[in-house]
mmCIF file of C-alpha atoms and ligand atoms in Angstrom:
data_model
loop_
_atom_site.group_PDB
_atom_site.id
_atom_site.type_symbol
_atom_site.label_atom_id
_atom_site.label_comp_id
_atom_site.label_asym_id
_atom_site.label_seq_id
_atom_site.Cartn_x
_atom_site.Cartn_y
_atom_site.Cartn_z
ATOM 1 C CA MET A 1 166.297 182.235 102.178
ATOM 2 C CA ILE A 2 165.239 185.571 100.675
ATOM 3 C CA ILE A 3 161.768 185.330 102.212
ATOM 4 C CA GLN A 4 163.253 185.089 105.723
ATOM 5 C CA GLU A 5 165.282 188.237 104.992
ATOM 6 C CA ILE A 6 162.152 190.081 103.882
ATOM 7 C CA VAL A 7 160.202 189.282 107.060
ATOM 8 C CA LYS A 8 163.167 189.628 109.459
ATOM 9 C CA GLY A 9 162.249 191.602 112.554
ATOM 10 C CA THR A 10 158.487 191.464 111.849
ATOM 11 C CA LEU A 11 155.784 189.676 113.832
ATOM 12 C CA ILE A 12 155.619 186.852 111.302
ATOM 13 C CA GLU A 13 159.349 186.035 111.187
ATOM 14 C CA GLU A 14 159.027 182.911 113.322
ATOM 15 C CA VAL A 15 155.963 181.459 111.615
ATOM 16 C CA VAL A 16 157.472 182.028 108.151
ATOM 17 C CA SER A 17 160.602 180.130 109.251
ATOM 18 C CA LYS A 18 158.436 177.266 110.478
ATOM 19 C CA VAL A 19 156.561 177.023 107.176
ATOM 20 C CA MET A 20 159.809 177.140 105.217
ATOM 21 C CA ALA A 21 161.213 174.364 107.440
ATOM 22 C CA GLY A 22 158.165 172.217 106.657
ATOM 23 C CA GLN A 23 156.798 172.411 110.211
ATOM 24 C CA ARG A 24 153.115 172.507 111.137
ATOM 25 C CA ILE A 25 151.774 175.878 112.263
ATOM 26 C CA SER A 26 149.277 176.316 115.106
ATOM 27 C CA VAL A 27 145.844 177.961 114.946
ATOM 28 C CA GLU A 28 147.279 181.124 116.556
ATOM 29 C CA GLU A 29 150.161 181.206 114.071
ATOM 30 C CA GLY A 30 147.704 180.649 111.214
ATOM 31 C CA ILE A 31 145.607 183.622 112.309
ATOM 32 C CA LEU A 32 148.701 185.789 112.753
ATOM 33 C CA LEU A 33 149.990 184.917 109.291
ATOM 34 C CA TYR A 34 146.566 185.476 107.721
ATOM 35 C CA GLU A 35 146.158 188.883 109.363
ATOM 36 C CA LYS A 36 149.682 190.247 109.088
ATOM 37 C CA ALA A 37 151.379 188.729 106.043
ATOM 38 C CA ASP A 38 151.539 190.542 102.765
ATOM 39 C CA LEU A 39 149.892 188.812 99.798
ATOM 40 C CA SER A 40 153.302 188.233 98.212
ATOM 41 C CA VAL A 41 154.593 186.461 101.341
ATOM 42 C CA LEU A 42 151.528 184.181 101.494
ATOM 43 C CA GLY A 43 151.927 183.498 97.773
ATOM 44 C CA PHE A 44 155.599 182.617 98.151
ATOM 45 C CA LEU A 45 154.925 180.206 101.022
ATOM 46 C CA ALA A 46 151.924 178.543 99.362
ATOM 47 C CA ASN A 47 153.862 178.148 96.145
ATOM 48 C CA GLU A 48 156.811 176.540 97.945
ATOM 49 C CA ILE A 49 154.503 173.971 99.529
ATOM 50 C CA ARG A 50 152.725 173.331 96.232
ATOM 51 C CA ILE A 51 156.082 172.638 94.555
ATOM 52 C CA ARG A 52 157.180 170.310 97.369
ATOM 53 C CA LYS A 53 153.941 168.344 97.197
ATOM 54 C CA ASN A 54 153.088 168.347 93.501
ATOM 55 C CA GLY A 55 156.010 169.764 91.507
ATOM 56 C CA ASP A 56 154.795 171.216 88.235
ATOM 57 C CA TYR A 57 151.746 168.986 87.903
ATOM 58 C CA VAL A 58 148.271 170.474 87.595
ATOM 59 C CA TYR A 59 145.576 167.828 87.797
ATOM 60 C CA PHE A 60 142.193 167.658 86.108
ATOM 61 C CA ASN A 61 139.695 164.976 85.187
ATOM 62 C CA ARG A 62 136.905 164.437 82.672
ATOM 63 C CA ASN A 63 133.655 164.562 84.565
ATOM 64 C CA LEU A 64 129.935 165.110 84.320
ATOM 65 C CA HIS A 65 127.827 166.695 87.043
ATOM 66 C CA ILE A 66 124.372 165.261 87.579
ATOM 67 C CA GLU A 67 121.965 167.340 89.645
ATOM 68 C CA PRO A 68 118.895 165.092 90.005
ATOM 69 C CA THR A 69 116.729 167.807 91.553
ATOM 70 C CA ASN A 70 116.822 171.275 93.068
ATOM 71 C CA GLN A 71 113.889 170.505 95.318
ATOM 72 C CA CYS A 72 115.225 170.759 98.846
ATOM 73 C CA VAL A 73 113.909 170.319 102.352
ATOM 74 C CA TYR A 74 116.424 172.898 103.592
ATOM 75 C CA THR A 75 116.592 176.639 102.992
ATOM 76 C CA CYS A 76 120.233 177.667 103.374
ATOM 77 C CA LYS A 77 120.462 181.429 103.205
ATOM 78 C CA PHE A 78 123.416 181.507 100.818
ATOM 79 C CA CYS A 79 121.812 179.099 98.345
ATOM 80 C CA SER A 80 120.426 180.340 95.030
ATOM 81 C CA TYR A 81 119.575 176.882 93.909
ATOM 82 C CA TYR A 82 116.937 175.297 96.081
ATOM 83 C CA ARG A 83 113.218 175.290 95.347
ATOM 84 C CA LYS A 84 110.598 174.278 97.867
ATOM 85 C CA LYS A 85 107.870 171.776 97.064
ATOM 86 C CA GLY A 86 105.372 173.354 94.676
ATOM 87 C CA GLU A 87 107.868 175.960 93.395
ATOM 88 C CA GLU A 88 109.174 175.733 89.888
ATOM 89 C CA GLY A 89 112.282 173.551 89.739
ATOM 90 C CA TRP A 90 113.422 170.307 88.213
ATOM 91 C CA GLU A 91 113.302 166.643 89.110
ATOM 92 C CA PHE A 92 114.977 164.339 86.611
ATOM 93 C CA SER A 93 113.547 160.889 86.142
ATOM 94 C CA ARG A 94 115.830 157.863 86.332
ATOM 95 C CA GLU A 95 115.620 157.532 82.561
ATOM 96 C CA GLU A 96 116.698 161.146 82.061
ATOM 97 C CA ILE A 97 119.675 160.705 84.389
ATOM 98 C CA LEU A 98 120.757 157.487 82.719
ATOM 99 C CA GLN A 99 120.432 159.198 79.352
ATOM 100 C CA GLN A 100 122.784 161.963 80.582
ATOM 101 C CA VAL A 101 125.358 159.279 81.437
ATOM 102 C CA SER A 102 125.030 157.302 78.222
ATOM 103 C CA ASP A 103 125.130 160.490 76.112
ATOM 104 C CA MET A 104 128.676 161.107 77.369
ATOM 105 C CA GLY A 105 129.936 157.693 76.151
ATOM 106 C CA ASP A 106 133.552 157.289 77.244
ATOM 107 C CA GLN A 107 134.215 161.038 77.290
ATOM 108 C CA ILE A 108 134.112 160.993 81.096
ATOM 109 C CA THR A 109 135.711 158.994 83.898
ATOM 110 C CA GLU A 110 133.581 160.406 86.750
ATOM 111 C CA VAL A 111 130.012 161.364 87.525
ATOM 112 C CA HIS A 112 129.622 163.903 90.310
ATOM 113 C CA ILE A 113 126.082 163.723 91.692
ATOM 114 C CA VAL A 114 124.743 166.407 94.051
ATOM 115 C CA GLY A 115 121.531 168.348 94.300
ATOM 116 C CA GLY A 116 118.804 169.458 96.637
ATOM 117 C CA VAL A 117 117.770 167.231 99.543
ATOM 118 C CA HIS A 118 114.648 165.690 98.038
ATOM 119 C CA PRO A 119 111.952 164.955 100.634
ATOM 120 C CA LYS A 120 111.222 161.416 99.415
ATOM 121 C CA TRP A 121 114.324 159.822 97.886
ATOM 122 C CA ASP A 122 116.392 157.520 100.103
ATOM 123 C CA VAL A 123 119.464 155.252 100.148
ATOM 124 C CA HIS A 124 117.748 152.553 98.087
ATOM 125 C CA TYR A 125 116.345 154.937 95.475
ATOM 126 C CA TYR A 126 119.796 156.403 94.818
ATOM 127 C CA GLY A 127 121.521 153.048 95.333
ATOM 128 C CA SER A 128 119.598 151.430 92.514
ATOM 129 C CA LEU A 129 120.379 154.467 90.358
ATOM 130 C CA PHE A 130 124.105 153.872 91.021
ATOM 131 C CA GLN A 131 123.652 150.257 89.934
ATOM 132 C CA GLN A 132 121.969 151.370 86.730
ATOM 133 C CA ILE A 133 124.738 153.896 86.042
ATOM 134 C CA LYS A 134 127.377 151.211 86.539
ATOM 135 C CA ALA A 135 125.433 148.869 84.259
ATOM 136 C CA ILE A 136 125.940 151.448 81.494
ATOM 137 C CA ARG A 137 129.508 152.394 82.469
ATOM 138 C CA PRO A 138 131.030 149.782 84.828
ATOM 139 C CA ASP A 139 134.318 151.684 85.092
ATOM 140 C CA VAL A 140 132.895 155.142 85.835
ATOM 141 C CA HIS A 141 133.690 156.585 89.279
ATOM 142 C CA ILE A 142 130.590 157.699 91.202
ATOM 143 C CA LYS A 143 131.311 160.656 93.497
ATOM 144 C CA ALA A 144 128.001 161.476 95.078
ATOM 145 C CA PHE A 145 126.164 163.526 97.676
ATOM 146 C CA THR A 146 127.233 166.028 100.259
ATOM 147 C CA ALA A 147 127.173 164.884 103.878
ATOM 148 C CA VAL A 148 123.818 166.578 104.489
ATOM 149 C CA GLU A 149 122.211 164.674 101.608
ATOM 150 C CA ILE A 150 123.667 161.386 102.844
ATOM 151 C CA SER A 151 122.501 161.872 106.391
ATOM 152 C CA TYR A 152 118.972 162.676 105.163
ATOM 153 C CA ILE A 153 118.714 159.672 102.819
ATOM 154 C CA CYS A 154 120.009 157.382 105.592
ATOM 155 C CA LYS A 155 117.327 158.691 107.971
ATOM 156 C CA ARG A 156 114.635 158.147 105.321
ATOM 157 C CA ALA A 157 115.745 154.536 104.978
ATOM 158 C CA ASN A 158 115.850 154.087 108.782
ATOM 159 C CA MET A 159 119.552 153.374 108.668
ATOM 160 C CA THR A 160 122.435 154.610 110.805
ATOM 161 C CA LEU A 161 125.128 156.537 108.960
ATOM 162 C CA LYS A 162 127.388 153.514 109.071
ATOM 163 C CA GLU A 163 124.693 151.211 107.667
ATOM 164 C CA GLY A 164 123.639 153.727 105.024
ATOM 165 C CA LEU A 165 127.181 154.465 103.865
ATOM 166 C CA ALA A 166 128.054 150.768 103.721
ATOM 167 C CA ALA A 167 124.893 150.141 101.662
ATOM 168 C CA LEU A 168 125.696 153.023 99.297
ATOM 169 C CA LYS A 169 129.205 151.643 98.840
ATOM 170 C CA ASN A 170 127.767 148.234 97.971
ATOM 171 C CA TYR A 171 125.432 149.884 95.479
ATOM 172 C CA GLY A 172 128.416 151.547 93.747
ATOM 173 C CA LEU A 173 129.333 154.771 95.570
ATOM 174 C CA ASP A 174 133.083 155.376 95.161
ATOM 175 C CA SER A 175 133.674 158.690 96.923
ATOM 176 C CA ILE A 176 131.963 161.693 98.512
ATOM 177 C CA PRO A 177 132.317 165.314 97.366
ATOM 178 C CA GLY A 178 133.197 168.071 99.805
ATOM 179 C CA GLY A 179 130.029 170.159 99.964
ATOM 180 C CA GLY A 180 127.865 170.960 102.955
ATOM 181 C CA ALA A 181 130.794 171.855 105.215
ATOM 182 C CA GLU A 182 130.036 175.580 104.840
ATOM 183 C CA ILE A 183 131.619 177.032 107.992
ATOM 184 C CA PHE A 184 131.988 174.908 111.098
ATOM 185 C CA ASP A 185 131.867 177.635 113.751
ATOM 186 C CA GLU A 186 128.870 176.999 116.012
ATOM 187 C CA GLU A 187 127.806 180.660 116.111
ATOM 188 C CA VAL A 188 128.099 181.439 112.415
ATOM 189 C CA ARG A 189 126.787 178.166 110.973
ATOM 190 C CA PRO A 190 123.196 178.492 112.267
ATOM 191 C CA LYS A 191 123.047 182.039 110.917
ATOM 192 C CA ILE A 192 123.713 180.970 107.314
ATOM 193 C CA CYS A 193 122.182 177.478 107.234
ATOM 194 C CA PRO A 194 119.964 177.198 110.314
ATOM 195 C CA HIS A 195 118.465 173.757 109.744
ATOM 196 C CA LYS A 196 121.373 171.953 108.201
ATOM 197 C CA ASP A 197 123.394 169.234 109.967
ATOM 198 C CA THR A 198 125.858 170.512 112.542
ATOM 199 C CA ALA A 199 129.607 170.770 112.013
ATOM 200 C CA GLU A 200 130.061 167.773 114.296
ATOM 201 C CA GLU A 201 127.669 165.713 112.142
ATOM 202 C CA TRP A 202 129.476 166.700 108.920
ATOM 203 C CA LEU A 203 132.847 165.702 110.369
ATOM 204 C CA GLN A 204 131.485 162.493 111.852
ATOM 205 C CA LEU A 205 129.945 161.376 108.573
ATOM 206 C CA HIS A 206 133.209 161.913 106.709
ATOM 207 C CA GLU A 207 135.132 160.040 109.403
ATOM 208 C CA ILE A 208 132.754 157.056 109.182
ATOM 209 C CA ALA A 209 133.064 157.106 105.388
ATOM 210 C CA HIS A 210 136.871 157.123 105.589
ATOM 211 C CA ARG A 211 136.822 154.167 107.981
ATOM 212 C CA LEU A 212 134.610 152.268 105.519
ATOM 213 C CA GLY A 213 137.151 152.947 102.756
ATOM 214 C CA ILE A 214 135.154 155.697 101.048
ATOM 215 C CA PRO A 215 137.429 158.699 100.389
ATOM 216 C CA SER A 216 136.004 162.203 100.324
ATOM 217 C CA ASN A 217 136.704 165.863 99.636
ATOM 218 C CA ALA A 218 136.351 168.891 101.906
ATOM 219 C CA THR A 219 135.238 172.473 101.318
ATOM 220 C CA ILE A 220 134.804 175.787 103.105
ATOM 221 C CA LEU A 221 132.240 178.419 102.160
ATOM 222 C CA TYR A 222 134.086 181.705 102.711
ATOM 223 C CA GLY A 223 133.446 185.381 102.078
ATOM 224 C CA HIS A 224 130.202 186.034 103.954
ATOM 225 C CA ILE A 225 129.864 186.799 107.690
ATOM 226 C CA GLU A 226 132.699 184.611 108.958
ATOM 227 C CA SER A 227 135.929 185.946 110.486
ATOM 228 C CA ILE A 228 139.520 184.977 109.768
ATOM 229 C CA ALA A 229 139.556 183.076 113.074
ATOM 230 C CA ASN A 230 136.465 181.123 111.890
ATOM 231 C CA ARG A 231 138.246 180.203 108.648
ATOM 232 C CA ILE A 232 141.362 178.941 110.437
ATOM 233 C CA ASP A 233 139.224 177.046 112.964
ATOM 234 C CA HIS A 234 137.457 175.362 110.015
ATOM 235 C CA LEU A 235 140.783 174.359 108.454
ATOM 236 C CA ASN A 236 142.005 173.119 111.813
ATOM 237 C CA ARG A 237 139.011 170.791 112.332
ATOM 238 C CA LEU A 238 139.657 169.317 108.881
ATOM 239 C CA ARG A 239 143.379 168.948 109.577
ATOM 240 C CA GLU A 240 142.627 167.116 112.834
ATOM 241 C CA LEU A 241 140.241 164.716 111.106
ATOM 242 C CA GLN A 242 142.727 164.100 108.306
ATOM 243 C CA ASP A 243 145.345 163.209 110.962
ATOM 244 C CA ARG A 244 142.959 160.577 112.321
ATOM 245 C CA SER A 245 141.538 159.095 109.133
ATOM 246 C CA ALA A 246 143.648 160.241 106.128
ATOM 247 C CA GLY A 247 140.614 159.950 103.845
ATOM 248 C CA PHE A 248 140.441 163.424 102.288
ATOM 249 C CA ASN A 249 141.682 163.722 98.723
ATOM 250 C CA VAL A 250 141.490 167.456 98.201
ATOM 251 C CA PHE A 251 140.409 170.740 99.769
ATOM 252 C CA ILE A 252 138.236 173.188 97.815
ATOM 253 C CA PRO A 253 137.657 176.766 99.009
ATOM 254 C CA LEU A 254 134.228 177.902 97.739
ATOM 255 C CA LYS A 255 133.691 181.636 97.411
ATOM 256 C CA TYR A 256 130.265 182.898 98.481
ATOM 257 C CA LYS A 257 128.472 184.127 95.322
ATOM 258 C CA LYS A 258 125.782 186.676 95.858
ATOM 259 C CA ALA A 259 123.147 186.443 93.111
ATOM 260 C CA ASN A 260 119.576 185.368 93.877
ATOM 261 C CA ASN A 261 119.868 184.379 97.510
ATOM 262 C CA GLU A 262 118.985 185.723 100.937
ATOM 263 C CA MET A 263 122.496 186.961 101.673
ATOM 264 C CA SER A 264 122.928 189.030 98.500
ATOM 265 C CA TYR A 265 123.149 192.251 100.541
ATOM 266 C CA LEU A 266 126.607 191.127 101.744
ATOM 267 C CA GLY A 267 128.171 191.408 98.302
ATOM 268 C CA GLU A 268 131.256 189.388 97.436
ATOM 269 C CA VAL A 269 134.823 189.557 98.700
ATOM 270 C CA SER A 270 137.660 190.823 96.486
ATOM 271 C CA VAL A 271 140.054 188.744 94.409
ATOM 272 C CA ILE A 272 142.772 189.612 96.951
ATOM 273 C CA GLU A 273 140.647 187.883 99.619
ATOM 274 C CA ASP A 274 140.223 184.889 97.322
ATOM 275 C CA ILE A 275 143.959 184.571 96.787
ATOM 276 C CA LYS A 276 144.649 184.824 100.517
ATOM 277 C CA MET A 277 142.057 182.130 101.295
ATOM 278 C CA TYR A 278 143.588 179.695 98.809
ATOM 279 C CA ALA A 279 147.166 180.453 99.881
ATOM 280 C CA MET A 280 146.342 180.078 103.592
ATOM 281 C CA SER A 281 144.566 176.788 102.889
ATOM 282 C CA ARG A 282 147.688 175.477 101.169
ATOM 283 C CA ILE A 283 149.909 176.656 104.033
ATOM 284 C CA PHE A 284 147.728 175.421 106.909
ATOM 285 C CA LEU A 285 146.532 172.052 105.563
ATOM 286 C CA ASP A 286 149.891 170.311 105.633
ATOM 287 C CA ASN A 287 148.259 166.860 105.516
ATOM 288 C CA PHE A 288 146.163 167.513 102.373
ATOM 289 C CA ASN A 289 147.911 166.651 99.125
ATOM 290 C CA HIS A 290 145.793 168.819 96.830
ATOM 291 C CA ILE A 291 144.060 172.213 96.700
ATOM 292 C CA LYS A 292 141.409 172.635 94.019
ATOM 293 C CA ALA A 293 140.268 175.790 92.230
ATOM 294 C CA TYR A 294 136.733 174.990 91.116
ATOM 295 C CA TRP A 295 136.679 177.079 87.949
ATOM 296 C CA PRO A 296 132.870 177.233 87.355
ATOM 297 C CA MET A 297 132.647 179.070 90.684
ATOM 298 C CA ILE A 298 135.805 181.203 90.771
ATOM 299 C CA GLY A 299 136.137 181.784 87.001
ATOM 300 C CA LYS A 300 138.742 180.464 84.573
ATOM 301 C CA ASP A 301 141.107 183.465 84.758
ATOM 302 C CA ILE A 302 141.261 183.530 88.537
ATOM 303 C CA ALA A 303 141.582 179.745 88.671
ATOM 304 C CA GLN A 304 144.625 180.117 86.418
ATOM 305 C CA LEU A 305 146.037 182.876 88.636
ATOM 306 C CA LEU A 306 145.554 180.682 91.722
ATOM 307 C CA LEU A 307 147.999 178.156 90.277
ATOM 308 C CA SER A 308 150.661 180.577 91.579
ATOM 309 C CA PHE A 309 149.088 180.591 95.062
ATOM 310 C CA GLY A 310 149.046 176.942 96.087
ATOM 311 C CA VAL A 311 146.493 175.392 93.721
ATOM 312 C CA ASP A 312 147.410 172.194 91.850
ATOM 313 C CA ASP A 313 143.965 170.946 90.770
ATOM 314 C CA PHE A 314 141.415 172.292 88.296
ATOM 315 C CA ASP A 315 138.490 169.905 88.880
ATOM 316 C CA GLY A 316 137.188 168.691 85.533
ATOM 317 C CA THR A 317 135.705 169.375 82.146
ATOM 318 C CA ILE A 318 132.121 169.570 83.617
ATOM 319 C CA ASN A 319 130.375 169.500 80.226
ATOM 320 C CA ASP A 320 127.895 172.242 81.061
ATOM 321 C CA SER A 321 126.193 170.066 83.623
ATOM 322 C CA THR A 322 125.962 172.146 86.800
ATOM 323 C CA LYS A 323 123.596 174.951 87.732
ATOM 324 C CA ILE A 324 124.716 175.646 91.334
ATOM 325 C CA TYR A 325 127.035 178.490 90.411
ATOM 326 C CA SER A 326 125.352 179.830 87.294
ATOM 327 C CA LEU A 327 122.229 180.444 89.426
ATOM 328 C CA ALA A 328 124.404 182.135 92.078
ATOM 329 C CA GLY A 329 125.752 184.590 89.481
ATOM 330 C CA ALA A 330 129.000 182.999 88.235
ATOM 331 C CA GLU A 331 130.425 184.590 85.088
ATOM 332 C CA ASP A 332 130.354 181.342 83.130
ATOM 333 C CA GLN A 333 126.679 180.496 82.681
ATOM 334 C CA SER A 334 127.367 177.282 80.722
ATOM 335 C CA PRO A 335 130.550 175.866 82.228
ATOM 336 C CA SER A 336 132.273 173.435 79.900
ATOM 337 C CA MET A 337 135.836 172.811 78.752
ATOM 338 C CA ASN A 338 137.207 170.181 76.463
ATOM 339 C CA THR A 339 140.488 168.443 77.286
ATOM 340 C CA GLU A 340 142.416 170.635 74.861
ATOM 341 C CA GLN A 341 141.160 173.858 76.461
ATOM 342 C CA MET A 342 141.960 172.541 79.938
ATOM 343 C CA VAL A 343 145.470 171.509 78.894
ATOM 344 C CA ASN A 344 146.085 174.853 77.157
ATOM 345 C CA MET A 345 145.022 176.801 80.251
ATOM 346 C CA ILE A 346 147.534 174.866 82.341
ATOM 347 C CA LYS A 347 150.352 174.976 79.824
ATOM 348 C CA ALA A 348 149.872 178.726 79.358
ATOM 349 C CA VAL A 349 151.362 179.253 82.826
ATOM 350 C CA GLY A 350 154.228 176.838 82.260
ATOM 351 C CA ARG A 351 152.857 173.871 84.193
ATOM 352 C CA GLN A 352 152.356 170.263 83.209
ATOM 353 C CA ALA A 353 148.757 169.207 82.634
ATOM 354 C CA VAL A 354 147.950 165.825 84.157
ATOM 355 C CA GLU A 355 144.708 163.978 83.593
ATOM 356 C CA ARG A 356 143.879 162.073 86.784
ATOM 357 C CA ASP A 357 141.202 159.691 87.926
ATOM 358 C CA SER A 358 138.984 160.638 90.875
ATOM 359 C CA VAL A 359 141.510 159.491 93.484
ATOM 360 C CA TYR A 360 144.526 161.150 91.862
ATOM 361 C CA ASN A 361 146.041 158.225 89.976
ATOM 362 C CA ILE A 362 147.728 159.650 86.884
ATOM 363 C CA LEU A 363 146.014 158.690 83.616
ATOM 364 C CA LYS A 364 147.910 160.852 81.135
ATOM 365 C CA ILE A 365 150.589 163.555 81.235
ATOM 366 C CA TYR A 366 150.292 166.180 78.493
HETATM 367 O O1 LIG B 413 127.646 172.823 99.930
HETATM 368 C C1 LIG B 413 125.861 176.835 97.497
HETATM 369 C C2 LIG B 413 128.099 175.737 97.955
HETATM 370 C C3 LIG B 413 128.330 173.503 97.695
HETATM 371 C C4 LIG B 413 126.531 178.861 97.076
HETATM 372 O O2 LIG B 413 134.018 167.851 96.074
HETATM 373 C C5 LIG B 413 127.644 178.053 97.314
HETATM 374 O O3 LIG B 413 134.948 168.062 94.142
HETATM 375 C C6 LIG B 413 129.013 179.823 96.967
HETATM 376 O O4 LIG B 413 130.422 171.078 97.315
HETATM 377 N N1 LIG B 413 127.998 180.681 96.745
HETATM 378 C C7 LIG B 413 128.087 172.370 96.732
HETATM 379 N N2 LIG B 413 128.886 178.533 97.247
HETATM 380 C C8 LIG B 413 129.209 172.276 95.707
HETATM 381 C C9 LIG B 413 130.362 171.465 96.184
HETATM 382 C C10 LIG B 413 131.471 171.092 95.268
HETATM 383 C C11 LIG B 413 131.678 171.817 94.115
HETATM 384 C C12 LIG B 413 132.725 171.429 93.295
HETATM 385 C C13 LIG B 413 133.509 170.349 93.562
HETATM 386 C C14 LIG B 413 133.289 169.638 94.722
HETATM 387 C C15 LIG B 413 134.131 168.438 95.007
HETATM 388 C C16 LIG B 413 132.277 170.001 95.589
HETATM 389 O O5 LIG B 413 128.148 174.714 96.991
HETATM 390 C C17 LIG B 413 127.402 173.667 98.871
HETATM 391 C C18 LIG B 413 127.687 175.099 99.261
HETATM 392 O O6 LIG B 413 128.818 175.160 100.117
HETATM 393 N N3 LIG B 413 127.194 176.812 97.578
HETATM 394 N N4 LIG B 413 125.441 178.087 97.187
HETATM 395 C C19 LIG B 413 126.743 180.233 96.800
HETATM 396 N N5 LIG B 413 125.735 181.097 96.597
HETATM 397 FE FE1 LIG B 414 119.474 172.613 99.972
HETATM 398 FE FE2 LIG B 414 122.105 172.337 99.560
HETATM 399 FE FE3 LIG B 414 120.878 174.624 98.887
HETATM 400 FE FE4 LIG B 414 121.211 174.025 101.467
HETATM 401 S S1 LIG B 414 122.894 174.408 99.958
HETATM 402 S S2 LIG B 414 119.306 174.766 100.510
HETATM 403 S S3 LIG B 414 121.000 171.794 101.447
HETATM 404 S S4 LIG B 414 120.506 172.635 97.964
#
């Protein structure tokens, strides 16, 4: 009970006791803790919860990212990735995408497909691609498309979200990644991604997916113009949905990266801010089993450091297959790790490396 001794008589005494007792904290308590607690206190609490939920395990998988195009009908201000029609970008053909999958052989267990929102492609275009991928690798898990991509491709196919998601599942979709959530607050969201789906639409799509038996991930885009209250509100909306549908696998804080986009003038937040965001996510999201440090975005060293602040998941090997963060200025311009490097990074901080599948079944303990 040393931590209770340290915070005795301070404003956060009560909320720290609640966290230590395994009780849920309110939005107000979350904001108080975020604003008043020392980094070491947040770290201690997040670490306690991480140990209770996941012991010494640090999860990773072997995955390939496929980014079919960076052509996009939207123009999110934080995005360094999109190209409008007529601008120089890429658009992989079906054959090229299938080649990317077959080139990996059985080195991967998951393909993670996201990209720009292409003006023409719809549920059936991508659905038949899923079928072709599964024809090459029947056992591969397809985790594809942020909510905003799904809602667009459903509209293009004249389908409701429920019809479109059910069709995608039939075609071979296994789960949905967490992107597109950005920040839910209704004042901030339109300022950073004015034309994108609303927070309500993002949450609704994930809820429908969960009810259809399609699990998903969740993210937050932090470190731009949002406040601490906006961050906790975002976590709270996710926690409420998870209470209702229990379909989220993992939460991934995404740090705003400043290169080559319209918000570059904001700069980037400090590592201290990063650590606090991850620790608070672990503390607040009591109904999420896993917190992921996405190393191509945050960097390998900081990802390793975050293992002491609530993180238990390292995403995957990636195989140099994503451009989202290299274009936004991430340190690692060709993100790739083999299994040995991943395992060594985890073991170097005294944890057990666990290869998982996409829904956290254990495949191998190193
Ligand atoms: O929705 C775009 C973000 C997301 C920038 O589910 C940016 O396992 C920071 O969702 N700075 C897409 N972030 C990536 C994503 C993701 C990544 C890794 C794993 C998973 C998962 C999901 O990338 C977008 C947006 O929030 N993003 N530009 C930027 N400049
Ligand atoms: Fe398009 Fe996604 Fe970039 Fe927004 S974040 S502009 S939806 S690629």
